[in-house]
Amino acid sequence: MGKGGGCVPSKKKVPSGAAADDSRRGGSGNAPIQVDDKSYDAVSNPATANDDAASAERAGSYQVAVAKLRVFVVFYSMYGHVEGLARRMKKGLDSVAGVEGVLFRVAETLPVEVLDQMKAPPKDPEIPEITAAELAEADGVLFGFPTRYGCMAAQMKAFFDSTGQLWKEQKLAGKPAGFFVSTGTQGGGQETTAWTAITQLAHHGMLFVPIGYTFGAGMFKMDSIRGGSPYGAGVFAGDGTREPTEMELALAEHQGKYMAAVVKKLAFA
């Protein structure tokens, strides 16, 4: 992983935590915040740089190819509901040009014996556990977790508790961050779980990025049960057997696109 270089890089600086190769960048995304992609044109299409003197000068200002901005999707999921949102969120992030979503899970704190009794499925070994120090490498972060009495689960709180050194040095200050959640019931804390988590961002000086009502008509539908709120995407897990609906997953994908656009605006302002 690359070294963190701050959350608001200049136009001449490779964004923090990103790989130098930008060849994997996909087509333009349809995030609700319009992002000027001129900063990528000169390096992704050399012919464009020769079209006129202005574009040639812009291309010359880049000493290296512009690398992807990386948004970490850091989550805890016991039964897979939050993980489902996280994967769809990554899809939204990856759909925006110049941005890459990276999945991480936080460490489990419950003994294996307890997890077995709770019939929790095994964790996907393809998704690595994140350490506190690695968090500084992100250009933005989306945190996902289930609720425990209207607040984040202990596993995610334990991870935040391990970020003391980052707090002491304010290494996360200015980085945009958002939340997505899972609750067992409709009144189980879709909003309060995110709301009470904002204190973690405040002490780190991070920028809370809610989605508001940018999802449009989908935020106002009343014909079906749907998790999610202006604070971020959400899913109702019920007794653990209910799977996320397509609307809940679509909201998660939208949040990924929205965060990607915000991160790009901050990075190339």
CSV table of C-alpha atoms in Angstrom, one decimal:
chain,number,residue,atom,x,y,z
A,1,MET,CA,0.0,0.0,0.0
A,2,GLY,CA,1.1,3.5,-0.7
A,3,LYS,CA,1.9,6.1,1.8
A,4,GLY,CA,-0.7,8.5,3.0
A,5,GLY,CA,-0.1,12.0,1.7
A,6,GLY,CA,-2.9,14.0,3.1
A,7,CYS,CA,-6.5,14.2,2.1
A,8,VAL,CA,-6.5,17.2,-0.2
A,9,PRO,CA,-3.6,16.7,-2.6
A,10,SER,CA,-2.7,19.5,-5.1
A,11,LYS,CA,-3.1,19.0,-8.8
A,12,LYS,CA,0.6,18.2,-9.1
A,13,LYS,CA,0.6,15.6,-6.4
A,14,VAL,CA,-0.3,11.9,-6.7
A,15,PRO,CA,-3.3,11.3,-4.3
A,16,SER,CA,-2.4,9.5,-1.1
A,17,GLY,CA,-2.7,5.7,-0.9
A,18,ALA,CA,-3.0,5.3,-4.6
A,19,ALA,CA,-1.2,3.1,-7.1
A,20,ALA,CA,0.7,5.0,-9.8
A,21,ASP,CA,-0.8,2.9,-12.6
A,22,ASP,CA,-4.1,4.4,-13.8
A,23,SER,CA,-4.7,2.0,-16.7
A,24,ARG,CA,-7.6,0.3,-14.9
A,25,ARG,CA,-9.7,3.5,-14.7
A,26,GLY,CA,-13.1,2.9,-16.1
A,27,GLY,CA,-15.6,5.1,-18.0
A,28,SER,CA,-17.1,8.3,-16.5
A,29,GLY,CA,-19.5,7.7,-13.6
A,30,ASN,CA,-22.9,9.3,-13.1
A,31,ALA,CA,-22.4,10.5,-9.6
A,32,PRO,CA,-24.9,13.2,-8.5
A,33,ILE,CA,-22.0,15.7,-8.0
A,34,GLN,CA,-20.6,16.8,-11.4
A,35,VAL,CA,-16.8,16.4,-11.4
A,36,ASP,CA,-14.5,18.1,-13.9
A,37,ASP,CA,-12.4,15.3,-15.5
A,38,LYS,CA,-10.1,17.7,-17.3
A,39,SER,CA,-7.4,16.9,-14.8
A,40,TYR,CA,-7.3,13.4,-16.1
A,41,ASP,CA,-7.4,14.1,-19.9
A,42,ALA,CA,-3.8,15.0,-20.5
A,43,VAL,CA,-2.4,11.9,-18.9
A,44,SER,CA,-5.0,9.4,-20.1
A,45,ASN,CA,-5.1,10.6,-23.7
A,46,PRO,CA,-1.7,12.0,-24.9
A,47,ALA,CA,-3.2,13.0,-28.2
A,48,THR,CA,-5.5,15.4,-26.4
A,49,ALA,CA,-2.6,17.2,-24.9
A,50,ASN,CA,-1.4,18.2,-28.4
A,51,ASP,CA,-4.7,19.7,-29.5
A,52,ASP,CA,-3.8,23.1,-28.3
A,53,ALA,CA,-1.3,25.0,-26.3
A,54,ALA,CA,-3.5,25.1,-23.2
A,55,SER,CA,-3.9,21.4,-22.9
A,56,ALA,CA,-0.2,20.9,-23.7
A,57,GLU,CA,0.7,23.1,-20.8
A,58,ARG,CA,-1.7,21.3,-18.5
A,59,ALA,CA,-0.2,18.0,-19.5
A,60,GLY,CA,3.3,19.3,-18.8
A,61,SER,CA,2.3,20.2,-15.2
A,62,TYR,CA,2.1,16.4,-14.5
A,63,GLN,CA,5.4,14.7,-13.8
A,64,VAL,CA,3.8,11.3,-13.3
A,65,ALA,CA,0.5,9.8,-14.3
A,66,VAL,CA,-2.4,10.7,-12.0
A,67,ALA,CA,-3.1,7.7,-9.8
A,68,LYS,CA,-6.5,6.6,-8.5
A,69,LEU,CA,-8.0,8.1,-5.4
A,70,ARG,CA,-8.7,5.3,-3.0
A,71,VAL,CA,-11.8,5.2,-0.8
A,72,PHE,CA,-11.7,2.6,1.9
A,73,VAL,CA,-14.9,0.7,2.7
A,74,VAL,CA,-14.3,-0.4,6.3
A,75,PHE,CA,-17.0,-2.6,7.8
A,76,TYR,CA,-18.0,-5.1,10.4
A,77,SER,CA,-20.6,-7.7,9.4
A,78,MET,CA,-21.7,-10.7,11.5
A,79,TYR,CA,-24.3,-12.3,9.2
A,80,GLY,CA,-23.4,-10.6,5.9
A,81,HIS,CA,-25.9,-7.8,5.6
A,82,VAL,CA,-23.4,-5.0,6.1
A,83,GLU,CA,-21.0,-6.8,3.8
A,84,GLY,CA,-23.6,-6.9,1.1
A,85,LEU,CA,-24.0,-3.2,1.3
A,86,ALA,CA,-20.2,-2.8,1.3
A,87,ARG,CA,-19.7,-4.8,-1.9
A,88,ARG,CA,-22.4,-2.8,-3.7
A,89,MET,CA,-20.9,0.4,-2.4
A,90,LYS,CA,-17.5,-0.6,-3.9
A,91,LYS,CA,-19.3,-1.0,-7.2
A,92,GLY,CA,-20.5,2.6,-7.0
A,93,LEU,CA,-17.1,3.9,-6.1
A,94,ASP,CA,-15.4,1.9,-8.9
A,95,SER,CA,-17.9,3.3,-11.5
A,96,VAL,CA,-16.5,6.8,-11.1
A,97,ALA,CA,-13.4,7.6,-13.2
A,98,GLY,CA,-10.2,8.0,-11.2
A,99,VAL,CA,-11.6,6.4,-8.0
A,100,GLU,CA,-11.2,3.0,-6.5
A,101,GLY,CA,-13.1,1.4,-3.7
A,102,VAL,CA,-11.1,-0.9,-1.4
A,103,LEU,CA,-12.8,-3.3,1.0
A,104,PHE,CA,-11.5,-3.9,4.5
A,105,ARG,CA,-13.1,-5.6,7.5
A,106,VAL,CA,-12.3,-4.8,11.2
A,107,ALA,CA,-11.1,-7.5,13.5
A,108,GLU,CA,-13.6,-9.8,15.2
A,109,THR,CA,-13.6,-9.5,19.0
A,110,LEU,CA,-15.9,-12.4,19.9
A,111,PRO,CA,-14.5,-15.9,20.5
A,112,VAL,CA,-15.0,-18.5,17.9
A,113,GLU,CA,-17.1,-20.5,20.3
A,114,VAL,CA,-19.5,-17.6,20.7
A,115,LEU,CA,-19.7,-17.0,17.0
A,116,ASP,CA,-20.5,-20.7,16.4
A,117,GLN,CA,-23.3,-20.6,18.9
A,118,MET,CA,-24.7,-17.5,17.1
A,119,LYS,CA,-24.4,-19.4,13.8
A,120,ALA,CA,-22.4,-16.6,12.3
A,121,PRO,CA,-21.0,-17.6,8.9
A,122,PRO,CA,-17.2,-17.6,8.3
A,123,LYS,CA,-15.5,-14.4,7.1
A,124,ASP,CA,-14.5,-14.0,3.5
A,125,PRO,CA,-10.7,-14.5,3.5
A,126,GLU,CA,-10.4,-12.4,0.4
A,127,ILE,CA,-11.3,-9.3,2.4
A,128,PRO,CA,-8.3,-8.3,4.6
A,129,GLU,CA,-8.5,-6.9,8.2
A,130,ILE,CA,-7.4,-3.3,8.4
A,131,THR,CA,-5.1,-1.9,11.0
A,132,ALA,CA,-5.5,1.6,12.4
A,133,ALA,CA,-2.3,2.8,10.7
A,134,GLU,CA,-3.6,1.8,7.3
A,135,LEU,CA,-6.5,4.1,7.7
A,136,ALA,CA,-4.3,7.1,7.1
A,137,GLU,CA,-3.6,5.9,3.5
A,138,ALA,CA,-7.2,6.5,2.4
A,139,ASP,CA,-8.4,9.5,0.5
A,140,GLY,CA,-11.9,8.9,2.0
A,141,VAL,CA,-13.6,6.3,4.2
A,142,LEU,CA,-17.0,4.7,4.3
A,143,PHE,CA,-17.6,2.9,7.6
A,144,GLY,CA,-20.3,0.2,7.9
A,145,PHE,CA,-21.6,-1.6,11.0
A,146,PRO,CA,-24.7,-3.1,12.6
A,147,THR,CA,-26.4,-1.5,15.5
A,148,ARG,CA,-26.2,-2.4,19.1
A,149,TYR,CA,-29.0,-0.5,21.0
A,150,GLY,CA,-28.8,2.5,18.6
A,151,CYS,CA,-25.0,2.7,18.5
A,152,MET,CA,-22.3,1.0,16.5
A,153,ALA,CA,-21.3,-2.6,17.3
A,154,ALA,CA,-18.5,-3.2,19.7
A,155,GLN,CA,-16.2,-4.6,17.0
A,156,MET,CA,-16.3,-1.3,15.1
A,157,LYS,CA,-16.0,0.7,18.4
A,158,ALA,CA,-12.9,-1.3,19.3
A,159,PHE,CA,-11.4,-0.4,15.9
A,160,PHE,CA,-12.0,3.3,16.5
A,161,ASP,CA,-10.6,2.9,20.0
A,162,SER,CA,-7.3,1.7,18.4
A,163,THR,CA,-6.8,4.9,16.4
A,164,GLY,CA,-5.4,6.9,19.3
A,165,GLN,CA,-2.1,7.6,17.6
A,166,LEU,CA,-3.8,8.8,14.4
A,167,TRP,CA,-5.9,11.1,16.6
A,168,LYS,CA,-2.9,12.4,18.5
A,169,GLU,CA,-1.2,13.3,15.2
A,170,GLN,CA,-4.4,14.3,13.5
A,171,LYS,CA,-3.6,12.1,10.5
A,172,LEU,CA,-7.2,11.7,9.5
A,173,ALA,CA,-8.1,15.4,9.8
A,174,GLY,CA,-9.9,16.7,6.7
A,175,LYS,CA,-10.6,13.3,5.2
A,176,PRO,CA,-14.2,12.8,4.1
A,177,ALA,CA,-16.1,9.9,5.7
A,178,GLY,CA,-19.6,8.4,5.7
A,179,PHE,CA,-21.6,5.6,7.4
A,180,PHE,CA,-23.9,2.8,6.4
A,181,VAL,CA,-25.7,0.5,8.9
A,182,SER,CA,-27.8,-2.6,9.5
A,183,THR,CA,-30.5,-2.8,12.1
A,184,GLY,CA,-32.9,-5.6,13.1
A,185,THR,CA,-36.1,-3.7,13.0
A,186,GLN,CA,-37.5,-0.5,11.4
A,187,GLY,CA,-37.3,1.4,14.6
A,188,GLY,CA,-33.9,-0.1,15.6
A,189,GLY,CA,-31.6,2.8,14.9
A,190,GLN,CA,-31.1,3.4,11.2
A,191,GLU,CA,-30.5,7.1,12.0
A,192,THR,CA,-29.2,7.0,15.6
A,193,THR,CA,-26.6,4.4,14.8
A,194,ALA,CA,-25.0,6.8,12.3
A,195,TRP,CA,-25.7,9.9,14.3
A,196,THR,CA,-24.0,8.6,17.5
A,197,ALA,CA,-21.0,7.6,15.4
A,198,ILE,CA,-20.3,11.1,14.2
A,199,THR,CA,-18.5,11.8,17.5
A,200,GLN,CA,-15.7,9.5,16.2
A,201,LEU,CA,-15.2,11.7,13.1
A,202,ALA,CA,-15.4,14.9,15.1
A,203,HIS,CA,-12.5,14.0,17.3
A,204,HIS,CA,-10.4,13.1,14.3
A,205,GLY,CA,-11.4,16.2,12.4
A,206,MET,CA,-12.8,14.2,9.6
A,207,LEU,CA,-15.6,15.5,7.3
A,208,PHE,CA,-18.9,13.8,7.7
A,209,VAL,CA,-20.5,13.2,4.3
A,210,PRO,CA,-24.2,12.2,4.5
A,211,ILE,CA,-26.2,11.4,1.4
A,212,GLY,CA,-29.1,13.6,2.3
A,213,TYR,CA,-31.9,13.0,-0.2
A,214,THR,CA,-29.6,12.9,-3.3
A,215,PHE,CA,-31.0,9.4,-4.2
A,216,GLY,CA,-34.1,11.2,-5.4
A,217,ALA,CA,-37.4,9.5,-5.7
A,218,GLY,CA,-36.1,6.3,-4.1
A,219,MET,CA,-35.8,8.1,-0.8
A,220,PHE,CA,-39.5,8.9,-0.8
A,221,LYS,CA,-41.0,5.5,-1.8
A,222,MET,CA,-43.5,4.1,0.8
A,223,ASP,CA,-44.6,1.0,-1.0
A,224,SER,CA,-42.1,-1.3,0.5
A,225,ILE,CA,-39.9,-1.7,3.6
A,226,ARG,CA,-36.5,-0.1,3.0
A,227,GLY,CA,-33.5,0.6,5.1
A,228,GLY,CA,-31.4,3.7,4.7
A,229,SER,CA,-31.7,7.3,5.7
A,230,PRO,CA,-30.2,10.8,4.9
A,231,TYR,CA,-27.3,9.7,7.0
A,232,GLY,CA,-26.4,6.8,4.7
A,233,ALA,CA,-27.4,3.5,3.3
A,234,GLY,CA,-29.0,0.9,5.5
A,235,VAL,CA,-30.5,-2.6,5.6
A,236,PHE,CA,-33.1,-4.3,7.8
A,237,ALA,CA,-31.7,-7.7,8.9
A,238,GLY,CA,-34.7,-8.9,10.9
A,239,ASP,CA,-33.8,-12.1,12.7
A,240,GLY,CA,-30.8,-12.4,10.4
A,241,THR,CA,-32.5,-14.2,7.6
A,242,ARG,CA,-33.8,-11.2,5.6
A,243,GLU,CA,-31.6,-10.3,2.7
A,244,PRO,CA,-31.0,-6.8,1.5
A,245,THR,CA,-33.6,-5.7,-1.1
A,246,GLU,CA,-32.5,-4.3,-4.5
A,247,MET,CA,-33.6,-0.8,-3.3
A,248,GLU,CA,-31.3,-1.0,-0.3
A,249,LEU,CA,-28.5,-2.2,-2.4
A,250,ALA,CA,-29.1,0.5,-5.0
A,251,LEU,CA,-28.9,3.1,-2.3
A,252,ALA,CA,-25.6,1.7,-1.2
A,253,GLU,CA,-24.3,1.9,-4.8
A,254,HIS,CA,-25.5,5.5,-5.0
A,255,GLN,CA,-23.7,6.3,-1.8
A,256,GLY,CA,-20.5,5.0,-3.3
A,257,LYS,CA,-20.9,7.2,-6.3
A,258,TYR,CA,-21.7,10.2,-4.2
A,259,MET,CA,-18.7,9.7,-2.0
A,260,ALA,CA,-16.4,9.2,-5.0
A,261,ALA,CA,-17.6,12.5,-6.4
A,262,VAL,CA,-17.0,14.3,-3.1
A,263,VAL,CA,-13.5,12.9,-2.8
A,264,LYS,CA,-12.6,14.0,-6.3
A,265,LYS,CA,-14.0,17.5,-5.7
A,266,LEU,CA,-11.8,17.8,-2.6
A,267,ALA,CA,-8.7,16.3,-4.2
A,268,PHE,CA,-8.7,18.4,-7.3
A,269,ALA,CA,-10.3,21.6,-6.2
